[in-house]
CSV table of C-alpha atoms in Angstrom, one decimal:
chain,number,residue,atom,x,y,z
A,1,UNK,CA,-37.6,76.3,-21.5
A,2,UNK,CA,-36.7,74.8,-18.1
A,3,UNK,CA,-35.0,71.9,-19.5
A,4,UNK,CA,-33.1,74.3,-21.9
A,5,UNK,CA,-32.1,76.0,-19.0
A,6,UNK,CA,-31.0,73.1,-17.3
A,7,UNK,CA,-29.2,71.8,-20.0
A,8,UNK,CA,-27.5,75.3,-20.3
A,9,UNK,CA,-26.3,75.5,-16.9
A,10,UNK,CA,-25.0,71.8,-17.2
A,11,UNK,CA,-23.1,72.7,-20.2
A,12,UNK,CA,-20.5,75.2,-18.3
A,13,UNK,CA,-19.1,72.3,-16.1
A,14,UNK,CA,-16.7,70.3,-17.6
A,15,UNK,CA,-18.4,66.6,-17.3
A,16,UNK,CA,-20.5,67.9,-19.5
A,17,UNK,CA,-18.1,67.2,-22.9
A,18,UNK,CA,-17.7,63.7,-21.5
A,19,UNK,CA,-21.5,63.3,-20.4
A,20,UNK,CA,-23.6,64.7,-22.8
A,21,UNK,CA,-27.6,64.9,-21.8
A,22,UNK,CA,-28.9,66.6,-24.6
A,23,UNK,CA,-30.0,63.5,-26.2
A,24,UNK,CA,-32.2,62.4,-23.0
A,25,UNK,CA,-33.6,65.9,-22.4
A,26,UNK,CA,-34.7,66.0,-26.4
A,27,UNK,CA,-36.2,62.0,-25.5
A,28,UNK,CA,-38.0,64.0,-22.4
A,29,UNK,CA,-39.3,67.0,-24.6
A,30,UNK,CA,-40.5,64.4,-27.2
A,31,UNK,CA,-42.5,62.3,-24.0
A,32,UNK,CA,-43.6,65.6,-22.9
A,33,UNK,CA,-45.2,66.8,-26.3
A,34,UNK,CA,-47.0,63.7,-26.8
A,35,UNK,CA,-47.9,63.8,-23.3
A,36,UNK,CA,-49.3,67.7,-24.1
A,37,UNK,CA,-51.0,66.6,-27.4
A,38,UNK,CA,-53.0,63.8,-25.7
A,39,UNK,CA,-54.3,66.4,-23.3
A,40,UNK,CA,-55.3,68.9,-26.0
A,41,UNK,CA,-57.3,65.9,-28.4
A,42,UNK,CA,-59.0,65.0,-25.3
A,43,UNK,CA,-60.5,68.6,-24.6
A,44,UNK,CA,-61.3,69.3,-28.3
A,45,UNK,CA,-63.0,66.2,-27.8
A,46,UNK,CA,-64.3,66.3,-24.9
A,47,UNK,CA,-63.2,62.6,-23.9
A,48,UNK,CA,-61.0,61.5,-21.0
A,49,UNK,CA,-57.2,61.3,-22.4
A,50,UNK,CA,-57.6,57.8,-20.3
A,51,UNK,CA,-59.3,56.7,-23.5
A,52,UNK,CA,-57.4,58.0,-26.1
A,53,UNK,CA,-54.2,56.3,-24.3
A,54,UNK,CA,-55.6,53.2,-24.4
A,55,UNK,CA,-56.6,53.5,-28.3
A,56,UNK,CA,-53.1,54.6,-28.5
A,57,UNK,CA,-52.0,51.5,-27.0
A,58,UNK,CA,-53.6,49.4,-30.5
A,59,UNK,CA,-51.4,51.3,-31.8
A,60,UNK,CA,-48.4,50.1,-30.4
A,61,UNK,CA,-46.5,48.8,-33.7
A,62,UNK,CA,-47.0,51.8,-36.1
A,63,UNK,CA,-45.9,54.1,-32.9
A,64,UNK,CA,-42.4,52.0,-32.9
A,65,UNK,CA,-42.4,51.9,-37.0
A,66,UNK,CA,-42.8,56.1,-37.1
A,67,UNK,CA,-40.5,56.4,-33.5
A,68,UNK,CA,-37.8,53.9,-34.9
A,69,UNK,CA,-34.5,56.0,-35.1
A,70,UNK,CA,-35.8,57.4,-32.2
A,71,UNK,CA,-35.5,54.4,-30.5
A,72,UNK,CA,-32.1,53.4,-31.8
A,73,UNK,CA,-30.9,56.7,-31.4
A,74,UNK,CA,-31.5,56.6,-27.4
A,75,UNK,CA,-30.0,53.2,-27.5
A,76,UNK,CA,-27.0,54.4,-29.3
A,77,UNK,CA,-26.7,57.2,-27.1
A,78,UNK,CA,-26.9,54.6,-24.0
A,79,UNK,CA,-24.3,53.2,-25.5
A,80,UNK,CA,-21.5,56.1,-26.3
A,81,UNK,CA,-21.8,57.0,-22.9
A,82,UNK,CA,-21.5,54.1,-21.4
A,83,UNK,CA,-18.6,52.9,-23.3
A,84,UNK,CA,-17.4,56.5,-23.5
A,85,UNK,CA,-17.2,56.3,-27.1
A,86,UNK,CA,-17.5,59.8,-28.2
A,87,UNK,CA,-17.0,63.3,-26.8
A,88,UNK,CA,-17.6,67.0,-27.4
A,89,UNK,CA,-14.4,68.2,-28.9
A,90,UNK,CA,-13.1,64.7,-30.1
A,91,UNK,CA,-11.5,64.7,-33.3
A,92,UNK,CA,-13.3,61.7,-35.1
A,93,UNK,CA,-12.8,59.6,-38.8
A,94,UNK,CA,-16.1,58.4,-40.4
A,95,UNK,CA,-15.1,58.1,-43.9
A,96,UNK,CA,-18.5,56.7,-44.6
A,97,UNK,CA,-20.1,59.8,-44.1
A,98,UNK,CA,-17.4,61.9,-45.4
A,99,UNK,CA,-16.3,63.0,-41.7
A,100,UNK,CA,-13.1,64.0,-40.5
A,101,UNK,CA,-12.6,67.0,-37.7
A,102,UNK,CA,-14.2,67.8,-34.9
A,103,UNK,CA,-17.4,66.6,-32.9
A,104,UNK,CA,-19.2,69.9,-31.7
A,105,UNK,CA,-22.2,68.8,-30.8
A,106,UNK,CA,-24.3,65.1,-29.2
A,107,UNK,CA,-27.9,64.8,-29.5
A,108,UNK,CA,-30.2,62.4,-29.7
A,109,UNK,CA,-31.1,61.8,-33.3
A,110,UNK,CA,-27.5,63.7,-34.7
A,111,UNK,CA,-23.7,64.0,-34.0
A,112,UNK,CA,-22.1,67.1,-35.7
A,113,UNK,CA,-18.9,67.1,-37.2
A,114,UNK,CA,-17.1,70.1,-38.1
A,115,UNK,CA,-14.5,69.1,-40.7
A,116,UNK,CA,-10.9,70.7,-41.3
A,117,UNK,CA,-12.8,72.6,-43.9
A,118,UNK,CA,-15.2,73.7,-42.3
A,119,UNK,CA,-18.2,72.0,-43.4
A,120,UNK,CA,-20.6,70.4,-41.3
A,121,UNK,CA,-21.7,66.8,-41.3
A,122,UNK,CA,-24.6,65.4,-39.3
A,123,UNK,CA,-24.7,62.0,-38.7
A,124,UNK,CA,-27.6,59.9,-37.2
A,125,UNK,CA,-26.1,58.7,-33.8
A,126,UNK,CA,-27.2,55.2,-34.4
A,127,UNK,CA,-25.1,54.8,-37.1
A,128,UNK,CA,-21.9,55.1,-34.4
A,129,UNK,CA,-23.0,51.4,-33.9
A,130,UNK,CA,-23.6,49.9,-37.4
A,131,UNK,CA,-20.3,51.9,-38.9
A,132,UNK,CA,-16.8,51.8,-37.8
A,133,UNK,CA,-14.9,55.4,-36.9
A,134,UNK,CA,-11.9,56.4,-35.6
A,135,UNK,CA,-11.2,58.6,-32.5
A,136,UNK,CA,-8.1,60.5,-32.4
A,137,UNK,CA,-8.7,61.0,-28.5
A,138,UNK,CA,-5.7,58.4,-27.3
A,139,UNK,CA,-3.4,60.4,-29.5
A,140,UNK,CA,-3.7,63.7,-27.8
A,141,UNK,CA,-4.4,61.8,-24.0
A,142,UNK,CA,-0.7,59.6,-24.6
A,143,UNK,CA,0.7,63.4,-25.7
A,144,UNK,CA,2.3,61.5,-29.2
A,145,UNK,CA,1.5,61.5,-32.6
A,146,UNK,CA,2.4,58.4,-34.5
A,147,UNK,CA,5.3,59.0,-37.9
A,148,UNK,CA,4.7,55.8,-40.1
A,149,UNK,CA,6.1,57.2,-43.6
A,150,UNK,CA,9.0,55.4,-46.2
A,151,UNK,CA,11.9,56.8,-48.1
A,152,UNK,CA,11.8,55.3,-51.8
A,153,UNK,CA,15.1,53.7,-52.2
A,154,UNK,CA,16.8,53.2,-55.9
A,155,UNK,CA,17.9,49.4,-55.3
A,156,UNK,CA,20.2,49.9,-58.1
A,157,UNK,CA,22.5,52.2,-55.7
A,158,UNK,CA,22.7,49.9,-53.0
A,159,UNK,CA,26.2,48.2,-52.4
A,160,UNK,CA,28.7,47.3,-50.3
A,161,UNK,CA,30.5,49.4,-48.1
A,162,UNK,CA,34.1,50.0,-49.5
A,163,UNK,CA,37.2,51.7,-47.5
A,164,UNK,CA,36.7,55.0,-49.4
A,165,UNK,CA,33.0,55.2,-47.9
A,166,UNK,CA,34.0,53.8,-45.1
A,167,UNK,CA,36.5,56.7,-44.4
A,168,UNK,CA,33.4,58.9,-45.4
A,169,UNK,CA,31.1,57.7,-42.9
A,170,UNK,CA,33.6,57.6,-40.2
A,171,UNK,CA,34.0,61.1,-40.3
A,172,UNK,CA,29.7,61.7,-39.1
A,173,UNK,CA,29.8,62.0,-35.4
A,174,UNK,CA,26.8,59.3,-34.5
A,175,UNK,CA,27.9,57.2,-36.6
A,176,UNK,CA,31.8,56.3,-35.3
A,177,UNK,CA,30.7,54.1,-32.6
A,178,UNK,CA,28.0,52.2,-34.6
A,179,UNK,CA,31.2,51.8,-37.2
A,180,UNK,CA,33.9,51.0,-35.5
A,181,UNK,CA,32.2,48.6,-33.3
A,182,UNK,CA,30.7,46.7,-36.7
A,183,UNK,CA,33.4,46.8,-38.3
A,184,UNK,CA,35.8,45.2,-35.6
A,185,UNK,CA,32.8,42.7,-35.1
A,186,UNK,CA,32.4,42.1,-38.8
A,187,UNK,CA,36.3,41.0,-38.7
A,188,UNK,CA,36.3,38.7,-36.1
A,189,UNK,CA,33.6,36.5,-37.6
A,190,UNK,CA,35.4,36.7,-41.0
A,191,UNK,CA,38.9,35.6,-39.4
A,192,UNK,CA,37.1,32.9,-37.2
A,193,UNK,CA,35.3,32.1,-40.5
A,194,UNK,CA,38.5,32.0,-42.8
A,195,UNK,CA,36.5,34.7,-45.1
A,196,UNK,CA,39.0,35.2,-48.2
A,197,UNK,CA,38.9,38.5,-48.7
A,198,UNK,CA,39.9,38.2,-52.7
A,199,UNK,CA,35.5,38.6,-52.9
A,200,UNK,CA,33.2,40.9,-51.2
A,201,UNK,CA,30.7,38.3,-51.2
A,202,UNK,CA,32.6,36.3,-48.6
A,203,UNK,CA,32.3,36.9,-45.2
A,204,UNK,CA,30.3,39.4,-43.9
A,205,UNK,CA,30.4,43.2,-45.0
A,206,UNK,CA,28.7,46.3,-44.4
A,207,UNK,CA,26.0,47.7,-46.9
A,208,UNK,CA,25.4,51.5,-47.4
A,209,UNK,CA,21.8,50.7,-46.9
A,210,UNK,CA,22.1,49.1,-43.6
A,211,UNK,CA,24.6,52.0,-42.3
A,212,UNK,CA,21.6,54.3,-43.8
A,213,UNK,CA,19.0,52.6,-41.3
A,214,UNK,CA,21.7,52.5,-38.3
A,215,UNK,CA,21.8,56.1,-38.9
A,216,UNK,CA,18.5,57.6,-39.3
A,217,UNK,CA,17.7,55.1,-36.0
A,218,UNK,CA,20.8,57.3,-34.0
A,219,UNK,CA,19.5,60.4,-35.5
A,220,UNK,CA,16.2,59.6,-34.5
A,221,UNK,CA,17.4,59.0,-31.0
A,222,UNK,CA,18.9,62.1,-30.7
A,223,UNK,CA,15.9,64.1,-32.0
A,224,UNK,CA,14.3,66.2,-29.2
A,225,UNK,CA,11.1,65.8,-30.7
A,226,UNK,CA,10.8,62.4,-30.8
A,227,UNK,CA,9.8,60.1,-27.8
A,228,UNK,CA,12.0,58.0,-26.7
A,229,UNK,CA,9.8,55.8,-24.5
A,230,UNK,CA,7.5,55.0,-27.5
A,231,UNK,CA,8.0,52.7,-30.4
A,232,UNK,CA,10.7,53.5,-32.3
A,233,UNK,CA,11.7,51.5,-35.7
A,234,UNK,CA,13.5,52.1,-39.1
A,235,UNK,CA,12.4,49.0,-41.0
A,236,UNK,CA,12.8,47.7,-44.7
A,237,UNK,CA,9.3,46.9,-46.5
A,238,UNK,CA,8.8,44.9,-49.4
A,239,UNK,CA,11.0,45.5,-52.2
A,240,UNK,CA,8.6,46.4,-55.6
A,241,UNK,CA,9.7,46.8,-59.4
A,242,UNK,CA,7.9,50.3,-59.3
A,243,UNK,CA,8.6,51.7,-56.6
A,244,UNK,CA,11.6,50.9,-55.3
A,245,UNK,CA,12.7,49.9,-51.8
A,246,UNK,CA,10.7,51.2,-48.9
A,247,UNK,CA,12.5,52.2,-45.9
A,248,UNK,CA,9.7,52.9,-43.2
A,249,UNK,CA,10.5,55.1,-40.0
A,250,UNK,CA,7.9,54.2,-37.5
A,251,UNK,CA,7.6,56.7,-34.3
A,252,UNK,CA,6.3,58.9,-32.4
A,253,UNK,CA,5.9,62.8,-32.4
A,254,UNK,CA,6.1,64.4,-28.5
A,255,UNK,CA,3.4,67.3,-30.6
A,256,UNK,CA,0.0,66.3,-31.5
A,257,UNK,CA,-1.1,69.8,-32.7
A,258,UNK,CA,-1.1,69.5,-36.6
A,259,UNK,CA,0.9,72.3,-37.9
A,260,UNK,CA,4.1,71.3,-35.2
A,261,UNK,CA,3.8,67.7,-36.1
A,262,UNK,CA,3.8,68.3,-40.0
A,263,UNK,CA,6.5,70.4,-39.4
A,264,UNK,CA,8.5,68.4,-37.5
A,265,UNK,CA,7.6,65.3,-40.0
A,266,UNK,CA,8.9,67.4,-43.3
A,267,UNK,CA,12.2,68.5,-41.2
A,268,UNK,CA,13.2,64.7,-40.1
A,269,UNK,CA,12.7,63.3,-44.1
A,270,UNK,CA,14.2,66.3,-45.6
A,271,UNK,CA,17.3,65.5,-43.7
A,272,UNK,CA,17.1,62.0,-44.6
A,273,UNK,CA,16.5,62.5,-48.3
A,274,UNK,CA,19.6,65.1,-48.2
A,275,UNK,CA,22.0,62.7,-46.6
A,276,UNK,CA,21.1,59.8,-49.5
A,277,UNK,CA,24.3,61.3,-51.0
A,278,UNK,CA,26.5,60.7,-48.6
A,279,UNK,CA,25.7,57.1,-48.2
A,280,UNK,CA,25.7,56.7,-52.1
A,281,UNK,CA,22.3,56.0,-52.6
A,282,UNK,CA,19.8,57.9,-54.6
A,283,UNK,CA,15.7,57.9,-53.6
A,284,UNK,CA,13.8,56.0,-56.5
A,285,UNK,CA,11.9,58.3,-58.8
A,286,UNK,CA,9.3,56.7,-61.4
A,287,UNK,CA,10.4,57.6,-64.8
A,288,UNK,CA,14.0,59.5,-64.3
A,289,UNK,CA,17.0,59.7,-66.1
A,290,UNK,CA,18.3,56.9,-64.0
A,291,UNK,CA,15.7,54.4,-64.5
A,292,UNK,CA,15.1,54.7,-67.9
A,293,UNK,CA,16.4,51.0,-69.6
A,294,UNK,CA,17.2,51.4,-73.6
């Protein structure tokens, strides 16, 4: 009861989700019980506990075989707080035991998860050193979320960029400086070139594609909930015959709590996937009208 107490009292102070002790006071109840069980043999007995602690020394091996994850267990505790692996209150990935929430409690033979759904898994804390898991800690410490999530392009709707579309574009507000600064460096290199301009394929040209990703980059950088002091990419991924062409936005959310970032997530691609239109491309779908081939 007194080391309950104590670990009580040391769970109100705040060190206490970074310092767990409930592991070593369980390994002191477990020395004091076998401690306490010696003693009461030895007075049925009627022997001095002396002697019964040196048969248990003979021992020795089936002792460690019985006291095994025991053992490992303390070790592994050792080493998550040393290494300050794991925390009260850290969202953690195990997929091999089917964990994914919130750590809620540190022991010495157990680490409880709460999932998102509420279940509970308990998982033996020496297995935080034979298993991989992820902890979502740096996310919320950094105060960003990572976006890594494509846009299916049709590759049949990519093209070049003609003066109709071109007139189009113009007219989007982030986009006239990108524009008009390509397109007067796009001309110089085909005059310097001696591009004929009888064949889109000469020179240099604009694509609709790689306006697309110069916008979604500006619109990004204009977001307010997007940091601008973190990786920020739209990328092209390798093209496929089933699934089109992958355009990847890579960044980061200023929001770690769940609901704001999926919100946040959903808003920035259903813009995206509503201004395929005005770019003249369509988003690849498996199976429709469009891609059907007689």
């Amino acid at each position: 009861k007194l080391l309950d107490s104590f670990v009580d009292i040391y769970n109100t102070y705040p060190i206490s989700a970074r310092r767990p002790i409930k592991g070593y006071v369980q390994l002191v109840k477990i020395f004091v019980y076998i401690i306490g069980g010696i003693f009461l043999v030895s007075i049925i007995l009627d022997k001095s506990p002396w002697g019964l602690v040196s048969g248990i020394g003979a021992l020795t091996a089936v002792l460690m075989l019985i006291f095994k994850d025991t053992v490992l267990s303390f070790v592994a505790s050792i080493q998550i707080a040393s290494y300050d692996l794991l925390r009260k209150g850290d969202w953690i990935e195990m997929p091999a035991f089917g964990a994914d929430g919130d750590v809620i409690d540190i022991a010495l033979h157990t680490v409880k998860v709460q999932n998102f759904d509420k279940t509970i898994v308990a998982i033996p804390t020496f297995k935080f050193l034979d298993h991989s898991f992820k902890n979502w800690r740096g996310m919320e410490e950094a105060g960003a979320r990572r976006i890594k999530r494509s846009v299916l392009i049709d590759q049949s709707s990519i093209k070049f960029v003609d003066n109709q579309l071109m007139e189009r574009l113009s007219k989007i507000d982030i986009l006239k400086n990108y524009l008009s600064h390509k397109k007067k460096e796009i001309d110089e290199h085909n005059k310097e070139a001696g591009a004929s301009p009888e064949s889109v394929l000469n020179g240099r040209r604009l694509t609709n594609l790689g306006t697309l990703r110069a916008y979604i980059l500006a619109y990004l950088k204009a977001h307010p909930s997007i940091r601008q002091d973190m990786t920020l990419i739209v990328r092209h991924l390798q093209p496929t015959a089933d699934k089109g062409l992958p355009i990847e936005i890579y960044c980061f959310v200023n929001d770690t709590n769940w609901a704001n970032y999926e919100a946040i997530q959903a808003d920035i691609f259903d813009h995206i996937l509503a201004a395929l239109p005005e770019f003249h491309l369509r988003a690849y779908q498996r199976n429709a009208l469009l891609d059907t081939r007689q």
